[in-house]
Structure formats: structure tokens, C-alpha cells
Amino acid sequence: MSFTRADVEIISREDGFRGFYRLDVLQLRHRLFDGGWGPVLRRELFVRHDAVCVLPYDPWLDQLVLIEQVRVGALEKSDSPWMLELVAGLIDTDEAPEEVAHREAQEEAGLSLLSLHPITRYYPSPGGSDERVYLYCALVDSRGVGGIHGLAEEGEDIRVSLWPRAEAVAAVEDGRIDNAASIIAMQWLQLHADRLRAEAGPQP
């Protein structure tokens, strides 16, 4: 049996919270696998802008560009809430995901992206949020990259660092890198790095 959006009935949808993010309170019911309709359920939906995440990869030096910044979601569950991550940003205007990737690479890491390679699109937490992530790998020239970046008016304080690919993969394996976008992107890179390096040709 295959279901579509027509198999969910939204009975009501009310404001729960309005700020930079949004929380909606829904009353809904949906069709069941064995036929008929289920009971009315109350669900809170965290309404977010979709996001773009980019793994900058230098195929000539076989190294990654990662960023580090404090994350409020890790305050109470990690020894340090400063997380190693990918370049990322929200699609909060009419920009295309690719435009967001280039803009955020400049703002967060001082990077110019030479080419973008789509990895996947995914929902990081579909049980309670409608956010979808557009995930990319980008080829970059990492020579001279590093330092502190970010927009002061947005309170950003972002440290940029270079990681040999083997060391970044080891950081995933031992849990130092523990966010979904970074893990997915690095696993993809492990499968495709040889091809990307071969196709990159001589360093420009």
C-alpha cells in the first residue's frame, strides 16, 4: 500500500509560537496500513527554513575545510558545545540552494567554491520538524584558508581549520564530529574522493 498527502487529514492548525522559528500545533489523523482511519492526534510541528550544508574539499591536497562554533543544542549534552561542522546556512529568501552554498562559504570560511556536487536531500528530524537539508560537497583551493570568520551583526564567531581527510574520518569514528550533515557528507566523500581527485586535474 502506498500513501500520499491525501491520506492525511489536517483537522486544525494553530499558532504555538512565532519568532525566528515557528511552532505549529496540529490536530490530524491519517490512514492506517490495515485500512480505515486512525484516531485524531495532536502534534507539534517545528517549522524551519530549509538548510544548505557544504563540505569543502581540496582534491589536490586531499583535505577538508571544517568550521567550529558554539551550538545551543549541544549545551547540556556535550562536554563542549563548540561543534566541528560543515559550512551551512538557511534558505530564508528566494535564493536557490546553490546560491546559499556560495554565499555561506564566503561568510563563514572566506572560501570561493570551484564546483558543487550534490550529495542528497534529507529530513534531519521528520518526527517533529519540516526542515529539509540540501547537502553538497564543493571543490575548493584550500591554500591560505583558515582563521576566524562570520558576520559580527549575526553574532557569529567561527573558527576555520584544515583537516587531512584521514584525520577528519577518524574524528567521525571516535565521535569528535557528531552531527548528521558532517557524518553523511564525509561518508559520501570516502566513496567518491578518488573519482573527484582524478577528475580535478592539475591544480589551478
XYZ file of C-alpha atoms in Angstrom:
204
model
C 0.000 0.000 0.000
C 1.323 3.427 -0.966
C 0.166 6.604 0.760
C 0.213 10.260 -0.333
C -0.519 13.587 1.352
C -4.190 12.975 0.557
C -4.120 10.204 3.165
C -3.543 12.693 5.985
C -6.389 14.928 7.139
C -5.358 18.105 8.975
C -8.317 18.975 11.161
C -6.832 22.141 12.654
C -3.573 24.057 12.684
C -2.910 26.750 15.278
C -0.044 29.043 16.246
C 2.042 27.715 19.094
C 4.958 30.131 18.883
C 6.191 32.779 16.464
C 9.778 34.029 16.494
C 12.787 33.448 14.287
C 11.465 29.887 14.235
C 7.852 28.790 14.411
C 5.904 26.108 16.228
C 2.507 24.996 14.917
C 0.034 22.814 16.823
C -1.814 20.372 14.567
C -4.795 18.105 15.064
C -4.670 15.396 12.390
C -5.497 11.853 11.501
C -4.151 9.519 8.832
C -4.986 6.314 7.050
C -3.756 3.042 8.546
C -1.821 0.256 6.866
C -4.607 -2.209 7.597
C -7.320 0.124 6.223
C -9.541 2.831 7.651
C -8.511 5.923 9.540
C -6.600 6.275 12.792
C -7.579 8.437 15.774
C -7.163 12.202 15.914
C -3.621 13.049 17.026
C -2.157 16.261 18.446
C 1.297 17.003 17.057
C 3.620 19.988 17.485
C 5.499 20.865 14.294
C 8.736 22.858 14.418
C 8.556 24.924 11.216
C 12.026 25.805 9.920
C 13.553 27.190 6.774
C 15.297 24.559 4.704
C 19.071 24.461 5.109
C 22.120 24.081 2.895
C 25.247 22.291 4.135
C 28.514 22.157 2.209
C 31.611 20.018 2.742
C 34.532 21.971 1.198
C 37.113 19.521 -0.165
C 40.510 20.243 -1.676
C 41.165 17.301 -4.019
C 44.754 18.375 -4.726
C 45.811 18.333 -1.068
C 43.208 15.717 -0.045
C 41.995 17.817 2.850
C 38.736 19.271 4.139
C 37.762 22.694 5.404
C 35.718 22.473 8.607
C 34.247 25.171 10.802
C 33.771 25.314 14.558
C 31.232 27.367 16.501
C 29.102 27.181 19.632
C 25.750 25.398 19.256
C 22.971 25.942 21.769
C 21.502 22.498 21.099
C 24.646 20.863 22.489
C 24.823 22.916 25.707
C 23.539 20.248 28.074
C 24.503 17.010 26.319
C 28.131 17.580 25.317
C 31.269 18.372 27.284
C 31.791 21.256 24.872
C 29.038 22.908 22.815
C 31.596 24.048 20.206
C 30.989 21.708 17.301
C 33.031 20.810 14.212
C 30.718 21.205 11.258
C 30.241 21.918 7.592
C 29.640 25.350 6.120
C 25.876 25.860 6.387
C 23.051 28.349 6.157
C 19.291 28.694 5.884
C 17.286 29.323 2.730
C 15.333 32.263 4.127
C 14.835 34.252 0.912
C 14.122 33.300 -2.691
C 17.723 32.135 -3.183
C 18.408 28.781 -4.776
C 20.287 26.254 -2.601
C 23.389 26.668 -4.766
C 23.378 30.433 -4.179
C 23.158 29.896 -0.427
C 26.110 27.489 -0.626
C 28.343 30.068 -2.311
C 27.250 32.909 -0.009
C 27.731 30.956 3.199
C 31.128 29.653 2.094
C 32.324 33.236 1.759
C 30.733 34.439 5.015
C 31.690 31.515 7.227
C 35.054 30.459 5.803
C 36.283 33.033 3.292
C 36.007 30.367 0.607
C 35.296 30.506 -3.099
C 33.671 27.285 -4.284
C 35.068 25.986 -7.568
C 32.316 23.420 -8.174
C 29.334 21.960 -6.320
C 28.496 18.257 -6.224
C 25.039 17.365 -4.850
C 25.112 14.568 -2.279
C 21.495 14.247 -1.182
C 18.473 15.975 0.346
C 17.157 14.680 3.645
C 14.926 15.446 6.636
C 17.085 15.507 9.814
C 14.170 15.123 12.247
C 10.864 14.467 10.417
C 9.109 13.314 13.571
C 8.724 16.920 14.667
C 10.263 19.309 12.132
C 9.649 20.099 8.472
C 13.243 21.191 7.796
C 14.947 19.650 4.765
C 18.705 19.792 4.240
C 20.367 20.207 0.853
C 23.780 18.577 1.194
C 26.740 19.251 -1.104
C 30.427 18.588 -1.498
C 32.327 21.519 -3.008
C 35.779 21.524 -4.552
C 37.990 24.315 -3.204
C 41.558 25.558 -3.245
C 42.356 25.457 0.473
C 45.740 27.195 0.309
C 45.751 30.092 2.772
C 42.371 29.178 4.253
C 41.824 29.468 7.998
C 41.272 31.978 10.784
C 38.163 33.464 12.370
C 35.163 34.306 10.214
C 31.421 35.004 10.413
C 29.147 38.026 10.427
C 29.532 40.202 13.527
C 25.977 41.529 13.131
C 24.690 37.955 13.479
C 26.895 37.210 16.489
C 28.938 34.662 14.556
C 32.362 33.637 15.827
C 33.545 30.853 13.522
C 36.953 29.197 13.537
C 38.037 27.663 10.226
C 40.511 24.784 10.141
C 42.030 22.383 7.624
C 41.827 18.641 8.124
C 43.580 15.876 6.179
C 40.798 13.594 5.008
C 42.060 10.630 7.042
C 42.090 12.703 10.239
C 38.560 14.010 9.605
C 37.278 10.468 9.073
C 38.977 9.400 12.309
C 37.212 12.282 14.098
C 33.886 10.898 12.862
C 34.783 7.408 14.031
C 35.787 8.498 17.527
C 32.812 10.855 17.971
C 34.560 14.226 17.858
C 32.435 15.030 14.813
C 28.909 14.052 15.806
C 26.409 15.977 13.673
C 24.418 14.334 10.907
C 25.325 16.531 7.937
C 29.059 16.173 8.536
C 28.854 12.416 9.029
C 26.763 11.855 5.893
C 28.955 14.129 3.765
C 32.209 12.533 4.898
C 30.912 9.033 4.304
C 29.915 10.127 0.788
C 33.360 11.646 0.256
C 35.032 8.404 1.280
C 33.164 6.706 -1.561
C 33.884 9.405 -4.153
C 37.200 11.032 -3.224
C 39.282 9.008 -5.699
C 36.966 9.995 -8.544
C 36.917 13.665 -7.535
C 40.713 13.742 -7.319
C 41.086 12.090 -10.714
C 38.596 14.447 -12.367
C 40.060 17.585 -10.755
C 43.130 17.564 -12.975
C 46.128 19.833 -12.305
C 45.707 22.375 -9.519
C 44.662 25.756 -10.969
